[in-house]
PDB file of C-alpha atoms in Angstrom:
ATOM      1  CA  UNK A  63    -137.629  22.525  46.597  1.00  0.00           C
ATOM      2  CA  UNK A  64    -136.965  25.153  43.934  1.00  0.00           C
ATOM      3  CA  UNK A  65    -140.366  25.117  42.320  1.00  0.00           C
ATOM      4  CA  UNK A  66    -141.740  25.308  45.309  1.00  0.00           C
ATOM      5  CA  UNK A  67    -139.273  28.498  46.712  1.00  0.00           C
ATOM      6  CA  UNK A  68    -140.331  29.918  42.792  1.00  0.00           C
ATOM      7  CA  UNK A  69    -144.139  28.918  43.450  1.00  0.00           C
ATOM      8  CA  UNK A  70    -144.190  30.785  47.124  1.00  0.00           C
ATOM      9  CA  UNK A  71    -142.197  34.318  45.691  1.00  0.00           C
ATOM     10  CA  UNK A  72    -144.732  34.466  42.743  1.00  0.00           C
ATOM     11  CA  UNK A  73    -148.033  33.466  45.140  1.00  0.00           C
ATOM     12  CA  UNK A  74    -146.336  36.471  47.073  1.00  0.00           C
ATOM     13  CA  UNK A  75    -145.747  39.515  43.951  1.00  0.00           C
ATOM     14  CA  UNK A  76    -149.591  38.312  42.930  1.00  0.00           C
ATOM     15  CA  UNK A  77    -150.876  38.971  46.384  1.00  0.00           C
ATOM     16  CA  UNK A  78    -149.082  41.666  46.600  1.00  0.00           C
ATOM     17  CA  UNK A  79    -149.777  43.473  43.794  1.00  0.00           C
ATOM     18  CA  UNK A  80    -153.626  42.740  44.077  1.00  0.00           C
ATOM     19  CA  UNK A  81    -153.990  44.559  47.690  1.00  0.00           C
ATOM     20  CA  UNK A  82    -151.578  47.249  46.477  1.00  0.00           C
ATOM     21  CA  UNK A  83    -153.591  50.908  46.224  1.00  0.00           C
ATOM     22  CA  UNK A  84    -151.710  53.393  44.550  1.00  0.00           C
ATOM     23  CA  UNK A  85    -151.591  56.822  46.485  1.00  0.00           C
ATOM     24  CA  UNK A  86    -154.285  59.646  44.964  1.00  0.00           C
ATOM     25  CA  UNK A  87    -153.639  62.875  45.483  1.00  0.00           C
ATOM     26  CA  UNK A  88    -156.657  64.669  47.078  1.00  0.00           C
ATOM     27  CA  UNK A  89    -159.598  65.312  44.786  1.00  0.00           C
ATOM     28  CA  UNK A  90    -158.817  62.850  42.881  1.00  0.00           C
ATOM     29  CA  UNK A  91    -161.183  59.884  41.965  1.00  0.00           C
ATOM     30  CA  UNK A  92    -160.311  56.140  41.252  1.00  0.00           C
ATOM     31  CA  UNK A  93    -160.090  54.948  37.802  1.00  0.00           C
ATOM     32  CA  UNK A  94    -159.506  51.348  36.862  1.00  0.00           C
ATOM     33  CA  UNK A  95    -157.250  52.214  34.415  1.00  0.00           C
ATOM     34  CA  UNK A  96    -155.192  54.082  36.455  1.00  0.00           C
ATOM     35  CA  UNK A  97    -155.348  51.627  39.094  1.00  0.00           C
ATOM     36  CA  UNK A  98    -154.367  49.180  36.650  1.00  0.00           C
ATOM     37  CA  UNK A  99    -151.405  50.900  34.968  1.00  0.00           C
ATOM     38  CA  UNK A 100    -150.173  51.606  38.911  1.00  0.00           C
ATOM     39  CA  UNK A 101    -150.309  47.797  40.060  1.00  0.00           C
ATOM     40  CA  UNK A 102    -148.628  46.965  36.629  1.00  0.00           C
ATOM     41  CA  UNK A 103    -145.800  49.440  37.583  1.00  0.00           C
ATOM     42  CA  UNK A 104    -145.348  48.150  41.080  1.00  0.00           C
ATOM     43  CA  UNK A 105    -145.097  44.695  39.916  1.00  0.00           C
ATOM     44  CA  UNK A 106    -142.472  45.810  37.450  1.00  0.00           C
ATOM     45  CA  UNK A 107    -140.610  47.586  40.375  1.00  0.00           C
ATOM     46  CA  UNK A 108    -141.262  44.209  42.646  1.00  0.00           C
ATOM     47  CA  UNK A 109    -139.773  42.220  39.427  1.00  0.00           C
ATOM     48  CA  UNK A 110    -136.368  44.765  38.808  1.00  0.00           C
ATOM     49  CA  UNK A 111    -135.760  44.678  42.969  1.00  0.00           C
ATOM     50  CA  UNK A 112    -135.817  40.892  42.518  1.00  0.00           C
ATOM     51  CA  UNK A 113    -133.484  40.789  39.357  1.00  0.00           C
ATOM     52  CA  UNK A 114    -130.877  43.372  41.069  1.00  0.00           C
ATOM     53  CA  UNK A 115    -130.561  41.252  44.126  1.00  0.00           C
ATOM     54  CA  UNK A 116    -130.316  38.040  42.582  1.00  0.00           C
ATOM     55  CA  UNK A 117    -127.659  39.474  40.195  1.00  0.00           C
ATOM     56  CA  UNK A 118    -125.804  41.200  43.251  1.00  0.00           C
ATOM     57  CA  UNK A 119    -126.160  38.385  45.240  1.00  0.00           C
ATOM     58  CA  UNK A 120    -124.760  35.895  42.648  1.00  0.00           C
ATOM     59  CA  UNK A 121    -121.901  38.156  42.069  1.00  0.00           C
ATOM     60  CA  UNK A 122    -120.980  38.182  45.336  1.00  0.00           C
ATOM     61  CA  UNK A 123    -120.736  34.493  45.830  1.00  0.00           C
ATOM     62  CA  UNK A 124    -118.671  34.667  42.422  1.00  0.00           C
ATOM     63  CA  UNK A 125    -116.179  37.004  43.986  1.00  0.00           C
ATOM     64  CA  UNK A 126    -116.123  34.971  47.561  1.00  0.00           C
ATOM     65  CA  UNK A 127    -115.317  31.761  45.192  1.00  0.00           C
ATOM     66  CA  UNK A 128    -112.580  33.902  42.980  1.00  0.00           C
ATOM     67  CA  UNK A 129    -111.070  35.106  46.390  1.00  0.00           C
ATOM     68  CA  UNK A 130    -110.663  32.182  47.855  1.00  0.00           C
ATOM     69  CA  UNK A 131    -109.042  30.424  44.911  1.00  0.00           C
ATOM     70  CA  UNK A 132    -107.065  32.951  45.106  1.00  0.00           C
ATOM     71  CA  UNK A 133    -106.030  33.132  48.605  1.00  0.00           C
ATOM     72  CA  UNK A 134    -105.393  29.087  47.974  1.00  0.00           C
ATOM     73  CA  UNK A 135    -102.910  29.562  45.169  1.00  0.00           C
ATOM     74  CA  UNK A 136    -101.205  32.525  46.968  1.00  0.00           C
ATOM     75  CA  UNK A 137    -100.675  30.092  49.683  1.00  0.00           C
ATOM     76  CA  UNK A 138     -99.371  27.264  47.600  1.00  0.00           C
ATOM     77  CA  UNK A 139     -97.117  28.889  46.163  1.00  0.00           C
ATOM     78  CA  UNK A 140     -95.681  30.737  49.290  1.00  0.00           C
ATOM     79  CA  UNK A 141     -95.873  27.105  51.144  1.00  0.00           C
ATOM     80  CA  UNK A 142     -97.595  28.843  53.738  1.00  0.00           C
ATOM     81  CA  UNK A 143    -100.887  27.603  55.477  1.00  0.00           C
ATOM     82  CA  UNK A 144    -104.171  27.568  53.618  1.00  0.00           C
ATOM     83  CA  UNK A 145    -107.053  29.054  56.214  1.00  0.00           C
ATOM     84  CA  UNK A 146    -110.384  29.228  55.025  1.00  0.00           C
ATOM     85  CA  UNK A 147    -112.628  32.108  56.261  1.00  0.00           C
ATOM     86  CA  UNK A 148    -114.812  31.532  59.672  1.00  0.00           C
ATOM     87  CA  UNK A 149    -117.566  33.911  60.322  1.00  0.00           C
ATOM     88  CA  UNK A 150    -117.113  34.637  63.864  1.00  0.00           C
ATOM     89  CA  UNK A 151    -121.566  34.913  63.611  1.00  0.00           C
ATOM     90  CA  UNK A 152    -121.597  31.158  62.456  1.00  0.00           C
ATOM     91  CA  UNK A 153    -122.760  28.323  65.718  1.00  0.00           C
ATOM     92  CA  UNK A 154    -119.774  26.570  66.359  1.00  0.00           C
ATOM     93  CA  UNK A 155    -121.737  23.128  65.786  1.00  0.00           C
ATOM     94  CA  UNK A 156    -119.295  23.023  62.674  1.00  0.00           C
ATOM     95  CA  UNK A 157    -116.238  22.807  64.653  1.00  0.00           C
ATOM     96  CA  UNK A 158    -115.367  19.601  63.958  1.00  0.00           C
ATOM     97  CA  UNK A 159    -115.822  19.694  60.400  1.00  0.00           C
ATOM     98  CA  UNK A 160    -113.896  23.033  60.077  1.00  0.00           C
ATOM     99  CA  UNK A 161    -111.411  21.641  61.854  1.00  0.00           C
ATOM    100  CA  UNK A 162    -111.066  18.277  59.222  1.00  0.00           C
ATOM    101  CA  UNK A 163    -110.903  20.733  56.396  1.00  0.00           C
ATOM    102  CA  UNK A 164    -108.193  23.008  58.106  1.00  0.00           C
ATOM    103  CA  UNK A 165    -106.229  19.582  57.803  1.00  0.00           C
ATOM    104  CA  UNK A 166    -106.513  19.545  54.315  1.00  0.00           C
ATOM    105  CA  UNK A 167    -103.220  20.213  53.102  1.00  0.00           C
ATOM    106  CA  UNK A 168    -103.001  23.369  50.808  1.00  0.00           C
ATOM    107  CA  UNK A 169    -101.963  21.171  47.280  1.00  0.00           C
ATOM    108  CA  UNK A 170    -105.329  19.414  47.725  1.00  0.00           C
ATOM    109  CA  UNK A 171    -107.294  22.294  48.411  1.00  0.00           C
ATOM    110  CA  UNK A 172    -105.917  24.153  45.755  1.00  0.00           C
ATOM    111  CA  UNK A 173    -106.024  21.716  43.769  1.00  0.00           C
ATOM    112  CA  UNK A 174    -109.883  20.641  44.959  1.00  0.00           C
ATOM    113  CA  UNK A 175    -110.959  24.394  43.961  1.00  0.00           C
ATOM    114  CA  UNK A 176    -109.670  23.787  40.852  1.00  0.00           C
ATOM    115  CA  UNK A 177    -111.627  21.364  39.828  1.00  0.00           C
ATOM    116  CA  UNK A 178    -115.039  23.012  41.260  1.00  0.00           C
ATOM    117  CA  UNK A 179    -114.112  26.461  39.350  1.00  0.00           C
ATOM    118  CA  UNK A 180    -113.455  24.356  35.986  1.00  0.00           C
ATOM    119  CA  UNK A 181    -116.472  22.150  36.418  1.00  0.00           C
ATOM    120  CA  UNK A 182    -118.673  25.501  37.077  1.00  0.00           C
ATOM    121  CA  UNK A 183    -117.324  26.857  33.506  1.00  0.00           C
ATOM    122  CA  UNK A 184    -118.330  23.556  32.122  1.00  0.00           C
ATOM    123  CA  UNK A 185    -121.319  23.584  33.224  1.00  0.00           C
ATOM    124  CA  UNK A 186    -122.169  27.092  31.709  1.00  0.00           C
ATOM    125  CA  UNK A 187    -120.559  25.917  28.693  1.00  0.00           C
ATOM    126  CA  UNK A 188    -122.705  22.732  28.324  1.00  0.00           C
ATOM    127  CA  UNK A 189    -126.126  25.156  29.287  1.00  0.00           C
ATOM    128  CA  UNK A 190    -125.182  27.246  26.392  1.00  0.00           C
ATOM    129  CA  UNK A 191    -125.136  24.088  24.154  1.00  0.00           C
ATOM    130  CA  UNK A 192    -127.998  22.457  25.698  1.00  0.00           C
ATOM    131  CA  UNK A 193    -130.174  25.460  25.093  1.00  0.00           C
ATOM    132  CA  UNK A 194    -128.382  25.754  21.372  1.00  0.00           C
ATOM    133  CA  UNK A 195    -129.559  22.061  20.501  1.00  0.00           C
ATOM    134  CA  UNK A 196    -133.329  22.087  21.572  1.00  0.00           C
ATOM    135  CA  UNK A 197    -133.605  25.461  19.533  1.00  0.00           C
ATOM    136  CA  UNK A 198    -131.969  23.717  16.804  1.00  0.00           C
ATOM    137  CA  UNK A 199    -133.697  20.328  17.238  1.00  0.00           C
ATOM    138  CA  UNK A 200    -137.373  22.064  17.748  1.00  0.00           C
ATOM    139  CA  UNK A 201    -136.305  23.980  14.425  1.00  0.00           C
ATOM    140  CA  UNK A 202    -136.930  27.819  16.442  1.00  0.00           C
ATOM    141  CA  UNK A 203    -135.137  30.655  14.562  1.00  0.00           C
ATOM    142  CA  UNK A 204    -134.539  33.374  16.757  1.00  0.00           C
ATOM    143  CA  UNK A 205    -135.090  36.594  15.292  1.00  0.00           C
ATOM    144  CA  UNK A 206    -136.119  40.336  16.734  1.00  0.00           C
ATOM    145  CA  UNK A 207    -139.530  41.255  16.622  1.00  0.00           C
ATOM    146  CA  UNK A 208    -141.558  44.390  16.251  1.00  0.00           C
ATOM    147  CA  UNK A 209    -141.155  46.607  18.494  1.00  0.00           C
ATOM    148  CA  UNK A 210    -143.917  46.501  21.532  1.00  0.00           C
ATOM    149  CA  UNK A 211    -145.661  49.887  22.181  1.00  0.00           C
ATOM    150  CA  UNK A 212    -145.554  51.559  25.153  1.00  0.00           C
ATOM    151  CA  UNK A 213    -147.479  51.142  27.841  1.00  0.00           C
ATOM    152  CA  UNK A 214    -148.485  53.452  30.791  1.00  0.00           C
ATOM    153  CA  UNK A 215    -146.126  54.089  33.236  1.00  0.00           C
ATOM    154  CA  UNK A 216    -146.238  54.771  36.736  1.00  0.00           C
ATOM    155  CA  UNK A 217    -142.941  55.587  38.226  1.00  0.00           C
ATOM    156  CA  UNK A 218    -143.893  55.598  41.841  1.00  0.00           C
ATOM    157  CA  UNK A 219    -145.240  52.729  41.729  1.00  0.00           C
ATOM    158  CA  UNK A 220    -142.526  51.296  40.529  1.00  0.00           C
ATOM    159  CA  UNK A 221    -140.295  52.914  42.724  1.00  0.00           C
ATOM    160  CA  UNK A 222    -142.566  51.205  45.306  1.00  0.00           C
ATOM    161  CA  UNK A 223    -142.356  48.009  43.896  1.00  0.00           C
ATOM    162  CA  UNK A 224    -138.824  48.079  43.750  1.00  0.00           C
ATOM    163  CA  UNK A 225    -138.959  48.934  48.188  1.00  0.00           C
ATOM    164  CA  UNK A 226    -141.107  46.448  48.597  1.00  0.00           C
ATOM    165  CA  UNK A 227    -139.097  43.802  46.576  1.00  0.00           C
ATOM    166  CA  UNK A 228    -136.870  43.286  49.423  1.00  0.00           C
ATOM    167  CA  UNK A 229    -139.951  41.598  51.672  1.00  0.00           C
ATOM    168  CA  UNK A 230    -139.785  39.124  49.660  1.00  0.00           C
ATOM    169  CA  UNK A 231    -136.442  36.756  50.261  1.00  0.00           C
ATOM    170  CA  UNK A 232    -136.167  34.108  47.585  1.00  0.00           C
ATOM    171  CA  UNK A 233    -133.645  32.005  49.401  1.00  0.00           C
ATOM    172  CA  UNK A 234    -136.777  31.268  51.915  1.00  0.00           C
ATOM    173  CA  UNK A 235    -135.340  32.021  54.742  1.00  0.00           C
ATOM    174  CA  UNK A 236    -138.035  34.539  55.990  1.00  0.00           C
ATOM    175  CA  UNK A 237    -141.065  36.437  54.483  1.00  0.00           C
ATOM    176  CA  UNK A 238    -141.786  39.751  56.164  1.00  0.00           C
ATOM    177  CA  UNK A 239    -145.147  40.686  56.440  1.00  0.00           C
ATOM    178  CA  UNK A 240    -145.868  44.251  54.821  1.00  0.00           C
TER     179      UNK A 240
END
């Protein structure tokens, strides 16, 4: 289900960064290059709009899981109630199950987030060693290269790109049509 969410957003930046055309000012005639260099720019924009959103949106769920753990130890150690958020937007076809977990007494909630925020950092922990042992196994030295030189830049474009970034949802819940 991934590949195919990752195969649909890139299908997406290719198509549109093919049937983008770059505003001209008047006069001025198309070049390919130019054309080029702006389409380039645009899907750099569409690729930095994706990053920041993913990174914002991960960041949030981080802070929603830190909050919550929080909330839960607060109310373990007060002995008071533990109540997990409710949207008030969410269909209340979850009722039932909202209602089991409300029963959960606070110890085993607390102690149930626990456990999920410690096997997260394992997890990250055992990526980092994963990705250390095939470099080491495959015998790849990392090292820093020569510096790249520069290319032409467009910075509308980009800043285009970057607009139209948000068309594209990677969760796949929607794709808006430009």
């Amino acid at each position: 289900l991934a590949a195919y969410a990752f195969k649909t957003a890139a299908e997406r930046i290719a198509f549109m960064t093919v049937s983008y055309e770059p505003p001209r000012s008047q006069g001025e005639r198309k070049q390919a290059s130019q054309t080029r260099t702006a389409r380039l720019s645009y899907a750099m924009g569409i690729v930095a709009g994706l990053d920041r959103d993913v990174k914002k949106g991960l960041q949030e769920e981080e802070q929603k899981r830190e909050e919550e753990l929080k909330r839960a130890r607060n109310a373990a150690k007060t002995g008071e109630a533990y109540q997990e958020d409710v949207d008030c937007n969410d269909n209340h076809e979850d009722e039932p199950q909202q209602q089991q977990q409300e029963s959960i007494p606070v110890e085993e909630k607390l102690q149930q987030l626990e456990n999920e925020h410690e096997a997260r950092l394992a997890l990250v922990d055992c990526n980092k060693k994963i990705a250390e042992d095939v470099l080491k196994s495959q015998k790849i030295k990392l090292s820093s290269r020569k510096k790249r030189s520069s290319i032409s830049f467009n910075q509308l474009s980009y800043e285009t790109g970057v607009v139209h970034s948000k068309e594209i949802d990677l969760n796949q819940k929607a794709i808006q049509q430009s």
